[in-house]
Coordinates of C-alpha atoms in Angstrom, one line a residue:
Chain A
M16 CA 0.0 0.0 0.0
N17 CA 1.6 3.3 -0.9
R18 CA 1.8 6.3 1.2
Y19 CA -1.0 8.3 -0.5
T20 CA -3.5 5.5 -0.1
R21 CA -2.6 5.3 3.6
R22 CA -3.1 9.0 4.1
K23 CA -6.5 8.8 2.3
I24 CA -7.5 5.9 4.5
T25 CA -6.5 7.8 7.7
E26 CA -8.6 10.7 6.5
K27 CA -11.6 8.4 5.9
I28 CA -11.3 6.8 9.4
M29 CA -10.9 10.1 11.1
F30 CA -13.9 11.6 9.4
F31 CA -15.9 8.6 10.2
L32 CA -14.9 9.0 13.9
S33 CA -15.8 12.6 13.7
V34 CA -19.3 11.9 12.4
M35 CA -19.7 9.2 15.0
S36 CA -18.8 11.7 17.8
A37 CA -21.6 13.9 16.7
F38 CA -23.9 10.9 16.4
I39 CA -23.0 9.8 20.0
G40 CA -23.8 13.3 21.3
I41 CA -27.2 13.3 19.7
V42 CA -28.0 9.7 20.7
V43 CA -27.1 10.3 24.4
L44 CA -29.3 13.4 24.5
F45 CA -32.2 11.5 23.1
L46 CA -31.6 8.5 25.3
I47 CA -31.8 10.8 28.4
L48 CA -34.8 12.7 27.1
G49 CA -36.6 9.6 26.0
Y50 CA -36.0 7.7 29.2
V51 CA -37.1 10.6 31.4
I52 CA -40.3 11.0 29.3
Y53 CA -41.0 7.3 29.3
K54 CA -40.5 6.8 33.1
G55 CA -41.9 10.2 34.1
A56 CA -45.1 10.3 32.1
G57 CA -46.7 7.5 34.1
G58 CA -46.4 9.4 37.4
L59 CA -47.9 12.7 36.1
N60 CA -51.5 13.5 37.0
I61 CA -53.5 16.4 38.4
D62 CA -52.5 15.5 41.9
F63 CA -48.8 15.9 41.1
F64 CA -49.4 19.6 40.4
T65 CA -52.0 20.3 43.2
K66 CA -51.3 18.1 46.2
L67 CA -48.7 18.1 48.9
P68 CA -46.4 15.0 49.2
T69 CA -47.6 12.0 51.2
P70 CA -45.4 10.0 53.6
V71 CA -43.7 6.8 52.3
G72 CA -46.2 4.1 51.4
V73 CA -49.2 6.3 51.3
P74 CA -50.3 6.4 47.6
G75 CA -51.2 9.7 45.8
G76 CA -49.9 13.1 46.8
G77 CA -48.0 15.5 44.6
M78 CA -45.2 18.0 44.5
V79 CA -47.1 21.3 44.6
N80 CA -44.9 22.6 47.4
A81 CA -41.7 21.9 45.5
L82 CA -43.1 23.4 42.3
I83 CA -44.3 26.6 43.9
G84 CA -41.1 26.6 46.0
S85 CA -38.9 26.6 42.9
F86 CA -40.7 29.5 41.3
Y87 CA -40.7 31.3 44.6
L88 CA -36.9 30.9 45.0
I89 CA -36.2 32.0 41.4
G90 CA -38.5 35.0 41.9
L91 CA -36.7 36.1 45.0
A92 CA -33.3 35.6 43.4
S93 CA -34.5 37.5 40.3
L94 CA -35.6 40.5 42.4
F95 CA -31.9 41.3 43.1
S96 CA -30.0 39.7 40.3
I97 CA -32.0 40.9 37.3
P98 CA -31.9 44.7 38.0
A99 CA -28.4 44.5 39.5
G100 CA -27.1 42.4 36.6
I101 CA -28.5 44.8 34.0
L102 CA -27.2 47.9 35.7
I103 CA -23.7 46.3 36.3
G104 CA -23.7 45.4 32.6
V105 CA -24.6 49.1 31.8
Y106 CA -21.7 50.2 34.0
L107 CA -19.2 47.9 32.3
S108 CA -20.3 48.8 28.8
E109 CA -21.1 52.5 29.2
F110 CA -18.8 53.8 31.9
G111 CA -16.4 51.0 32.6
R112 CA -12.9 51.9 31.9
G113 CA -9.8 51.6 34.1
P114 CA -8.7 49.2 36.7
F115 CA -11.9 49.2 38.7
A116 CA -14.0 48.0 35.7
S117 CA -11.4 45.4 34.8
A118 CA -11.5 44.1 38.4
V119 CA -15.3 43.9 38.3
R120 CA -15.2 42.1 34.9
F121 CA -12.6 39.7 36.2
V122 CA -14.6 38.9 39.4
S123 CA -17.8 38.5 37.3
E124 CA -16.0 36.0 34.9
T125 CA -14.6 34.1 37.9
L126 CA -18.1 33.9 39.5
T127 CA -19.4 32.2 36.4
G128 CA -16.9 29.4 37.0
V129 CA -17.4 29.0 40.8
P130 CA -19.0 25.6 41.5
A131 CA -22.6 26.0 42.5
I132 CA -22.0 24.2 45.8
V133 CA -19.5 26.9 46.8
T134 CA -22.1 29.6 46.5
G135 CA -24.2 27.4 48.8
I136 CA -21.5 27.4 51.4
F137 CA -21.2 31.1 51.2
A138 CA -25.0 31.7 51.5
Y139 CA -24.9 29.2 54.5
S140 CA -22.3 31.1 56.3
V141 CA -23.6 34.6 55.7
I142 CA -27.3 34.0 56.0
V143 CA -28.2 30.6 57.6
I144 CA -25.7 30.8 60.5
P145 CA -26.7 34.4 61.6
M146 CA -30.4 33.6 61.2
G147 CA -30.1 30.3 62.9
R148 CA -32.1 28.3 60.4
F149 CA -32.5 27.3 56.7
S150 CA -34.5 29.8 54.7
A151 CA -35.9 30.7 51.3
L152 CA -33.8 33.9 51.6
A153 CA -30.5 32.0 51.9
G154 CA -31.5 29.8 48.9
A155 CA -32.5 32.7 46.8
F156 CA -29.2 34.5 47.7
A157 CA -27.2 31.5 46.6
L158 CA -29.1 31.3 43.3
S159 CA -28.7 35.0 42.7
L160 CA -25.0 34.7 43.0
L161 CA -25.2 32.3 40.0
M162 CA -27.5 34.4 38.0
L163 CA -25.8 37.7 38.5
P164 CA -22.6 37.1 36.5
I165 CA -24.6 35.5 33.6
I166 CA -26.9 38.5 33.3
T167 CA -24.1 41.0 33.7
K168 CA -22.0 39.4 31.0
S169 CA -24.8 39.1 28.4
T170 CA -26.0 42.7 29.1
E171 CA -22.5 44.1 28.7
E172 CA -21.9 42.2 25.4
L173 CA -25.2 43.2 24.0
L174 CA -24.9 46.9 24.9
K175 CA -21.5 47.0 23.3
M176 CA -23.1 45.9 20.0
V177 CA -25.5 48.9 20.1
P178 CA -24.1 51.3 17.5
E179 CA -22.4 54.4 18.9
T180 CA -24.3 56.6 16.4
L181 CA -27.6 55.8 18.2
R182 CA -26.1 57.2 21.5
E183 CA -24.8 60.2 19.7
A184 CA -28.1 60.9 18.0
S185 CA -29.9 60.8 21.2
L186 CA -27.4 62.9 23.1
A187 CA -27.4 65.4 20.2
L188 CA -31.2 65.9 20.7
G189 CA -30.4 67.0 24.2
I190 CA -31.5 63.9 26.0
P191 CA -29.5 63.3 29.1
R192 CA -27.1 60.4 29.3
W193 CA -29.1 58.4 31.8
K194 CA -32.2 58.7 29.8
T195 CA -30.3 57.9 26.6
I196 CA -29.0 54.7 28.2
I197 CA -32.4 53.6 29.5
R198 CA -34.6 54.7 26.6
V199 CA -32.3 54.2 23.6
V200 CA -29.4 51.9 24.4
L201 CA -31.2 49.4 26.7
S202 CA -34.4 49.3 24.7
T203 CA -32.4 48.6 21.5
A204 CA -30.8 45.6 23.2
K205 CA -34.0 44.6 25.0
S206 CA -34.6 41.3 23.3
G207 CA -31.1 40.1 23.8
I208 CA -31.1 41.0 27.4
I209 CA -34.4 39.1 27.9
T210 CA -32.7 36.1 26.3
G211 CA -29.8 36.4 28.7
I212 CA -32.2 36.6 31.7
M213 CA -34.1 33.5 30.5
L214 CA -30.9 31.5 30.0
A215 CA -29.8 32.5 33.5
I216 CA -33.2 31.4 34.9
A217 CA -33.0 28.1 33.0
R218 CA -29.5 27.5 34.4
V219 CA -30.4 28.1 38.1
G220 CA -33.8 26.5 37.9
G221 CA -32.3 23.1 37.7
E222 CA -29.7 23.6 40.4
A223 CA -30.0 21.5 43.6
A224 CA -26.4 21.9 44.9
P225 CA -26.7 25.4 46.2
L226 CA -30.1 24.8 47.8
L227 CA -29.3 21.6 49.8
F228 CA -28.2 23.5 52.9
T229 CA -29.7 26.9 52.3
A230 CA -33.4 26.6 51.3
F231 CA -33.2 22.9 52.5
G232 CA -36.7 21.5 52.0
N233 CA -40.2 21.6 53.4
S234 CA -43.1 19.2 53.2
Y235 CA -45.5 22.1 53.3
M236 CA -46.2 25.3 51.5
T237 CA -44.8 28.5 52.8
W238 CA -44.4 32.0 51.5
R239 CA -42.3 33.2 54.4
P240 CA -38.8 34.1 53.2
D241 CA -37.3 33.2 56.6
Q242 CA -38.6 29.6 56.5
P243 CA -37.1 26.6 54.7
V244 CA -38.7 26.0 51.4
A245 CA -39.0 23.0 49.0
S246 CA -37.7 23.1 45.5
L247 CA -38.1 20.7 42.6
P248 CA -34.4 19.8 42.1
V249 CA -33.8 19.1 45.8
Q250 CA -37.0 17.1 46.2
L251 CA -36.0 15.1 43.1
Y252 CA -32.7 14.3 44.6
V253 CA -34.1 13.2 47.9
Y254 CA -36.6 11.0 46.2
A255 CA -34.0 9.5 43.8
I256 CA -31.6 8.4 46.5
S257 CA -34.3 7.0 48.8
P258 CA -34.8 3.3 48.9
Y259 CA -38.5 3.4 48.1
E260 CA -40.0 2.4 44.8
D261 CA -42.9 4.8 44.9
W262 CA -40.5 7.7 45.6
H263 CA -38.4 6.7 42.6
Q264 CA -41.5 6.9 40.5
K265 CA -42.1 10.5 41.9
A266 CA -38.5 11.3 41.2
W267 CA -38.9 10.4 37.5
A268 CA -42.2 12.4 37.3
S269 CA -40.5 15.5 38.8
A270 CA -37.5 15.0 36.5
L271 CA -39.9 15.2 33.6
V272 CA -41.5 18.4 34.9
L273 CA -38.2 20.0 35.7
M274 CA -36.7 19.0 32.4
G275 CA -39.7 20.3 30.6
I276 CA -39.6 23.7 32.3
V277 CA -35.8 24.1 32.0
L278 CA -35.5 22.9 28.4
I279 CA -38.5 24.9 27.1
T280 CA -37.1 28.1 28.8
N281 CA -33.8 27.4 27.2
I282 CA -35.1 26.7 23.8
V283 CA -37.5 29.6 23.7
A284 CA -34.7 31.9 24.8
R285 CA -32.4 30.7 22.1
I286 CA -35.0 30.8 19.3
Y287 CA -36.1 34.2 20.4
A288 CA -32.5 35.4 20.3
R289 CA -32.0 34.0 16.8
D290 CA -35.1 35.5 15.3
K291 CA -34.3 39.0 16.5
Chain B
M7 CA -31.8 73.6 35.4
K8 CA -28.5 72.4 33.9
N9 CA -27.4 71.3 37.3
V10 CA -30.3 69.0 37.9
K11 CA -29.7 67.2 34.6
L12 CA -26.0 66.8 35.5
N13 CA -26.9 65.4 38.9
K14 CA -29.2 62.8 37.5
D15 CA -26.5 61.7 35.1
T16 CA -24.0 61.5 37.9
A17 CA -26.4 59.7 40.2
F18 CA -27.2 57.1 37.5
K19 CA -23.5 56.5 36.9
W20 CA -22.8 56.2 40.6
L21 CA -25.7 53.8 41.0
T22 CA -24.4 51.4 38.4
A23 CA -20.8 51.8 39.8
F24 CA -22.1 51.0 43.3
L25 CA -23.8 47.8 42.1
A26 CA -20.6 46.9 40.3
F27 CA -18.8 47.5 43.5
I28 CA -21.2 45.1 45.3
L29 CA -20.4 42.4 42.8
L30 CA -16.7 43.0 43.4
L31 CA -17.3 42.7 47.2
L32 CA -19.3 39.5 46.7
G33 CA -16.5 37.9 44.8
I34 CA -13.9 38.9 47.4
G35 CA -16.4 38.1 50.2
I36 CA -16.7 34.5 49.1
L37 CA -13.0 34.0 49.2
L38 CA -12.6 35.7 52.6
K39 CA -15.5 34.0 54.2
L40 CA -14.3 30.6 53.1
I41 CA -10.9 31.4 54.5
I42 CA -12.2 32.7 57.8
S43 CA -14.7 29.8 58.2
S44 CA -12.0 27.1 57.6
R45 CA -9.7 28.7 60.2
L46 CA -10.7 26.2 62.9
S47 CA -9.9 23.2 60.7
F48 CA -6.7 24.8 59.5
D49 CA -5.5 25.4 63.1
A50 CA -6.3 21.9 64.1
F51 CA -4.7 20.1 61.1
G52 CA -2.5 22.6 59.3
L53 CA -1.1 21.4 56.0
K54 CA -1.5 17.8 57.1
F55 CA -5.2 18.3 56.2
L56 CA -4.3 18.0 52.5
F57 CA -2.3 14.8 52.8
S58 CA -4.3 12.9 55.4
R59 CA -6.5 10.0 54.3
E60 CA -8.4 10.0 57.6
W61 CA -12.0 11.2 57.4
D62 CA -13.6 10.2 60.7
P63 CA -16.1 12.5 62.1
V64 CA -16.6 10.3 65.2
Q65 CA -12.9 10.6 66.1
R66 CA -12.8 14.2 65.0
L67 CA -10.2 13.5 62.5
F68 CA -10.4 15.1 59.0
G69 CA -8.2 14.8 56.0
A70 CA -9.0 15.8 52.4
L71 CA -6.8 13.5 50.4
P72 CA -9.5 10.9 49.4
F73 CA -11.7 13.7 48.2
V74 CA -9.0 15.6 46.3
W75 CA -8.0 12.3 44.7
G76 CA -11.6 11.4 43.8
T77 CA -12.2 14.9 42.3
F78 CA -9.1 14.9 40.2
V79 CA -9.3 11.3 39.0
S80 CA -13.0 11.5 38.1
A81 CA -12.5 14.9 36.3
T82 CA -9.4 13.6 34.5
L83 CA -11.2 10.4 33.4
A84 CA -14.1 12.6 32.2
L85 CA -11.7 14.7 30.2
I86 CA -10.1 11.7 28.6
I87 CA -13.5 10.4 27.5
A88 CA -14.9 13.8 26.5
L89 CA -12.0 15.4 24.7
P90 CA -11.8 13.2 21.6
I91 CA -15.6 13.2 21.2
S92 CA -15.7 17.0 21.7
I93 CA -13.0 17.6 19.1
G94 CA -14.7 15.1 16.8
I95 CA -18.0 17.1 17.2
A96 CA -16.2 20.4 16.6
V97 CA -14.5 19.1 13.4
F98 CA -17.8 17.7 12.2
L99 CA -19.7 20.9 12.8
S100 CA -17.1 23.3 11.4
E101 CA -15.8 21.2 8.5
L102 CA -17.7 18.1 7.6
A103 CA -21.4 18.6 8.1
P104 CA -23.5 20.1 5.2
I105 CA -24.4 23.7 6.0
W106 CA -28.1 23.0 6.6
M107 CA -27.2 20.5 9.3
R108 CA -24.7 22.6 11.3
K109 CA -27.2 24.8 13.2
P110 CA -29.7 22.1 14.3
V111 CA -26.9 19.7 15.3
S112 CA -25.0 22.2 17.4
F113 CA -28.3 23.3 18.9
I114 CA -29.0 19.7 19.9
I115 CA -25.5 19.2 21.3
E116 CA -25.8 22.4 23.3
L117 CA -29.0 21.2 24.8
L118 CA -26.9 18.6 26.7
A119 CA -25.6 21.5 28.7
A120 CA -29.0 22.7 29.6
I121 CA -30.2 19.4 31.3
P122 CA -30.0 19.9 35.1
S123 CA -27.4 18.0 36.9
V124 CA -29.9 16.1 39.2
I125 CA -31.5 14.6 36.0
Y126 CA -28.1 13.4 34.8
G127 CA -27.7 11.9 38.3
L128 CA -31.1 10.2 38.2
W129 CA -30.5 8.8 34.8
G130 CA -27.0 7.8 35.8
L131 CA -28.2 6.0 38.9
F132 CA -31.1 4.0 37.4
V133 CA -30.0 3.6 33.7
L134 CA -26.3 4.0 33.3
A135 CA -25.0 2.4 36.5
P136 CA -26.8 -0.9 35.8
V137 CA -25.6 -0.9 32.2
M138 CA -22.0 -0.3 33.5
Q139 CA -22.4 -3.1 36.0
Q140 CA -23.8 -5.7 33.7
W141 CA -22.1 -5.0 30.5
V142 CA -19.3 -2.5 30.4
E143 CA -17.4 -3.2 33.5
P144 CA -17.4 -7.1 33.1
L145 CA -16.2 -6.6 29.6
L146 CA -13.4 -4.2 30.6
G147 CA -12.5 -6.6 33.4
K148 CA -12.3 -9.5 31.0
Y149 CA -10.2 -8.0 28.4
L150 CA -8.3 -5.3 30.2
G151 CA -8.3 -6.8 33.7
F152 CA -4.5 -7.1 33.7
L153 CA -4.4 -3.3 34.2
P154 CA -4.8 -2.1 37.7
F155 CA -7.6 0.3 36.6
F156 CA -10.0 -2.5 35.8
K157 CA -9.7 -4.9 38.7
G158 CA -12.2 -5.8 41.3
Y159 CA -15.9 -6.4 41.4
P160 CA -18.1 -4.4 39.1
L161 CA -20.5 -2.4 41.3
G162 CA -22.0 -0.1 38.7
V163 CA -21.6 2.9 41.0
G164 CA -18.1 4.1 41.2
M165 CA -15.3 6.2 39.7
L166 CA -15.9 5.0 36.1
T167 CA -19.6 5.7 36.1
G168 CA -18.9 9.1 37.7
G169 CA -16.3 9.8 35.0
V170 CA -18.7 8.9 32.2
I171 CA -21.5 11.0 33.5
I172 CA -19.2 14.1 33.9
A173 CA -17.9 13.4 30.4
I174 CA -21.4 13.7 29.0
M175 CA -21.9 17.0 30.9
I176 CA -18.7 18.7 29.7
I177 CA -18.9 17.6 26.0
P178 CA -21.0 20.6 25.1
T179 CA -18.6 23.1 26.8
I180 CA -15.5 21.8 25.1
S181 CA -17.1 21.1 21.7
S182 CA -18.9 24.5 21.3
I183 CA -15.8 26.5 22.1
S184 CA -13.6 24.3 20.0
R185 CA -16.0 24.7 17.1
E186 CA -15.8 28.5 17.4
V187 CA -12.0 28.3 17.5
L188 CA -11.9 26.1 14.4
S189 CA -14.3 28.4 12.5
A190 CA -12.1 31.4 13.4
V191 CA -9.1 29.9 11.7
P192 CA -8.6 32.0 8.6
A193 CA -9.4 30.3 5.3
H194 CA -6.0 30.9 3.8
Q195 CA -4.4 28.7 6.4
K196 CA -6.5 25.7 5.3
E197 CA -6.2 26.6 1.6
A198 CA -2.4 26.8 1.9
A199 CA -2.3 23.4 3.5
L200 CA -4.6 21.8 0.9
S201 CA -2.6 23.5 -1.9
I202 CA 0.6 21.7 -0.9
G203 CA -1.2 18.4 -1.2
M204 CA -2.3 17.7 2.4
T205 CA -5.5 15.7 2.7
R206 CA -8.4 17.5 4.4
W207 CA -7.8 15.6 7.6
E208 CA -4.2 16.6 7.6
A209 CA -5.1 20.2 7.1
I210 CA -7.4 20.0 10.1
W211 CA -5.0 18.0 12.3
K212 CA -1.7 19.6 11.4
V213 CA -2.7 23.2 10.5
M214 CA -6.1 24.3 11.8
L215 CA -6.0 22.7 15.3
P216 CA -2.5 23.8 16.0
Y217 CA -3.4 27.3 14.8
G218 CA -6.3 27.5 17.3
R219 CA -4.2 25.7 20.0
S220 CA -4.5 28.3 22.8
G221 CA -8.3 28.6 22.3
I222 CA -8.7 24.8 22.4
V223 CA -6.5 24.5 25.5
G224 CA -8.8 27.3 27.0
A225 CA -11.8 25.2 26.1
I226 CA -10.3 22.1 27.7
I227 CA -9.4 23.9 30.9
L228 CA -12.9 25.4 31.1
G229 CA -14.4 22.0 30.7
Y230 CA -12.0 20.6 33.3
G231 CA -13.0 23.3 35.8
R232 CA -16.7 22.4 35.3
A233 CA -15.8 18.7 35.8
L234 CA -14.1 19.4 39.1
G235 CA -17.0 21.3 40.5
E236 CA -19.8 19.1 39.2
T237 CA -21.9 18.1 42.2
M238 CA -25.3 16.4 42.1
A239 CA -24.8 14.0 39.2
V240 CA -21.5 12.8 40.6
T241 CA -22.8 12.4 44.1
M242 CA -25.5 10.1 42.8
V243 CA -23.3 7.7 40.9
I244 CA -19.8 7.8 42.4
G245 CA -20.5 5.6 45.4
N246 CA -19.6 8.1 48.1
T247 CA -16.8 6.2 49.9
P248 CA -13.6 8.0 50.8
N249 CA -11.4 5.4 49.0
I250 CA -8.1 5.9 47.3
S251 CA -8.0 3.0 44.9
L252 CA -6.5 2.6 41.4
S253 CA -9.4 0.6 40.3
L254 CA -12.0 2.6 38.5
F255 CA -14.7 0.1 39.5
D256 CA -14.3 1.0 43.1
P257 CA -16.6 3.6 44.7
A258 CA -15.0 7.0 45.4
Y259 CA -15.9 10.4 46.7
T260 CA -15.4 13.9 45.5
I261 CA -15.0 17.3 47.2
A262 CA -18.3 18.6 46.0
S263 CA -20.1 15.3 46.9
V264 CA -18.9 15.2 50.4
I265 CA -20.0 18.8 51.0
A266 CA -23.4 18.0 49.5
N267 CA -23.8 14.9 51.6
E268 CA -22.4 15.8 54.9
F269 CA -22.9 19.5 55.3
T270 CA -26.4 19.3 56.9
E271 CA -25.2 16.4 59.1
A272 CA -22.1 18.2 60.4
T273 CA -23.0 18.5 64.1
Y274 CA -20.0 20.3 65.5
E275 CA -17.9 23.3 64.4
L276 CA -14.7 21.5 63.5
Y277 CA -16.6 19.2 61.2
I278 CA -18.3 22.1 59.4
S279 CA -15.0 24.0 59.3
S280 CA -13.3 21.0 57.7
L281 CA -16.0 20.7 55.0
I282 CA -15.6 24.4 54.3
E283 CA -11.9 24.0 54.0
I284 CA -12.2 21.4 51.3
G285 CA -14.7 23.7 49.7
L286 CA -12.0 26.4 49.8
I287 CA -9.6 24.0 48.1
L288 CA -12.2 23.4 45.3
F289 CA -12.8 27.1 45.0
V290 CA -9.1 28.0 44.7
I291 CA -8.5 25.2 42.1
T292 CA -11.5 26.2 39.9
F293 CA -10.6 29.9 40.3
I294 CA -7.0 29.3 39.0
L295 CA -8.2 27.1 36.1
N296 CA -10.8 29.6 35.1
A297 CA -8.4 32.5 35.2
V298 CA -5.9 30.6 33.0
A299 CA -8.7 29.5 30.6
R300 CA -10.1 33.0 30.2
F301 CA -6.6 34.4 29.7
L302 CA -5.9 31.9 26.9
L303 CA -9.3 32.6 25.2
W304 CA -8.8 36.3 25.6
R305 CA -5.3 36.2 24.2
M306 CA -6.5 34.3 21.2
K307 CA -9.3 36.8 20.6
R308 CA -6.9 39.8 20.9
F309 CA -4.4 38.1 18.6
E310 CA -7.2 37.8 16.0
E311 CA -8.1 41.5 16.4
V312 CA -4.5 42.6 16.1
R313 CA -4.1 40.6 13.0
G314 CA -7.3 42.0 11.6

C-alpha cells in the first residue's frame, strides 16, 4: 500500500470517527430525554401539580410545594440579580474603563466558574448561620450569585453591540445620558437582554447543589422568606436516593416536569434570540 | 436647570458603579468568608489536612486526600473520554457537516448543557449504572483486567460511572468553544495546507487545530473546571466512599459530593469547618483554572483582532 492510499484511509477513518462523535452526542441526548419522558409520564397527573407530598407508602400526593417553591426561589433571586445584573452590565459597557472596571469584569467572569455548591456554602455562612435556620432567603441568595454574572456578562456584550451613532443621535437631541441609556441603548438591546435573563433562569432553575443547605426542604407550602422551602431539584434528589420504589416513581415524574420547564425556557430563549 | 440634569447623570453613573462594587465585594467576600470559616480546621490540622487519608467525624479526624483524589481522578477520566468526542464534534460541525445540518446539530448538542445535573444523576443511577455493572465493567475486566484500573468487582456505582456522567456533561462546553475556535481559523491557512497536497484531515489536524491551540486549550481547561465542581450527578453515581484506589470500578468520593452529603449532618464546628476548608480548596483550584482559561481565550481573541 503506498503512502498516499494510507493517508487517504487515515482521512476516511478520522472523518468517520468525527461523524460518530456527533452521532454519539445526539444519541445520548435523546436517550436521556426519552428515558425521562418514558418513566416520568406514568407518574404525572393532576395530583402531582396540586397536592402536597404524602409519607412513604401512602399512595397519591403531589409536589405542589416543590413546584411553587422553585418558582418562589427563582422569583426572590431575580428581584436582586436581574436589575443589578443589568445595571452592572450598563456600568461595564457605558462607563467601565480603568482598573476598577477590569477588576469587576474579572470577578464576574470568575463567579461564572465557581462551582454552585460553593455559593451554597457562602450563603450558608452569611445567612443561615446568623439567622439560625435554613430559609428561602438563603437559597435565593445562593441562586442570585449564580444568575448575577450571567446577566451582567450578556448585558455588557449586547450593549457594546449597540451602534455608537444611536447614542450620539440621542445625546445630540439634548436627551441626558441616563435617559439615553435607558430609553435608547437598553431598549435597543432589549430582546437580547431578555434572552440572557431567560438563560440564567433556565440555568439556576435546575440547580440543587446550592439549595441543599440553604433553602433545605419543606413538606408544606410556605411563603415566608425566613422559612425553609422545598424546590423541585432538591426534592427530586431526595426521592431519587431514597430506597422506596414509589418515591423513585415520583423522582422520574419530577424529572420530567423539571426538564420540561428548563429545556423549554432554554429553547424559547435561544429561538427568540435567533429571530431578533 | 442644567445642574439638575447633570446630577441625575452622575447619580445614575454612581448607582451602576455602586452595584458593580457590590459584585466585586461578593467575589472577594466568598474567598474571605471561606478562609475565615476554615480557620478552625486549619488550626487543628494545618497542611496535614491536604495529605491525610483519615476522614472520621466520630474521632474528630479530618483529611482531604481521598476527596481531592476522587475529584481529580473523576474529572481527568471525564476529560479523557470527553476530549476526543468533543474535538470530533467540533470538526464535524465546522468542516464536515453540510451547511443545513450545522445549526440544528449544534443546537441539539448544546441542549446537553441545559439538562439539570440532578437529572443526569437520576439517569446515571437508574440507567447508566446498571448498564455499566452488567455490560461495560465485566467486559473491561475480562479484556483489560490485567491493568490495575479494571480490577475488582463491578458495582456499577463508582469512579468509572462518575467519569462517564461528567464526560457527557462537559462535552457541550468543550465542543462548542472548539467549534468557534476552528471556525475562526482564517481560510487561507486551510487553503495553503490543501494546496501543498495535504488531505483535508491533515489540514485540520496539522494546521487548523495547532493554529487554534490556545483557544482549544482554553476550552479544555474550562471543561475541566466544570468537571471538578460538578456536584449532584457525581454524588448520585460515584458511590460516596472515601477510598483511594487505582481501580476505576471502586466507589470513590469527590470534594463537591462530600460537601453535598455531609454539610447538613455536620454537628460540631470543627466538622463544618473541615468541610468548608475542602470547599475552599475546590474554589481555589477552579478559580485558577478559570483564570488561566479566560486568559488563553482572551489572548486568542486579541491576537485575531490585532491581525485583523
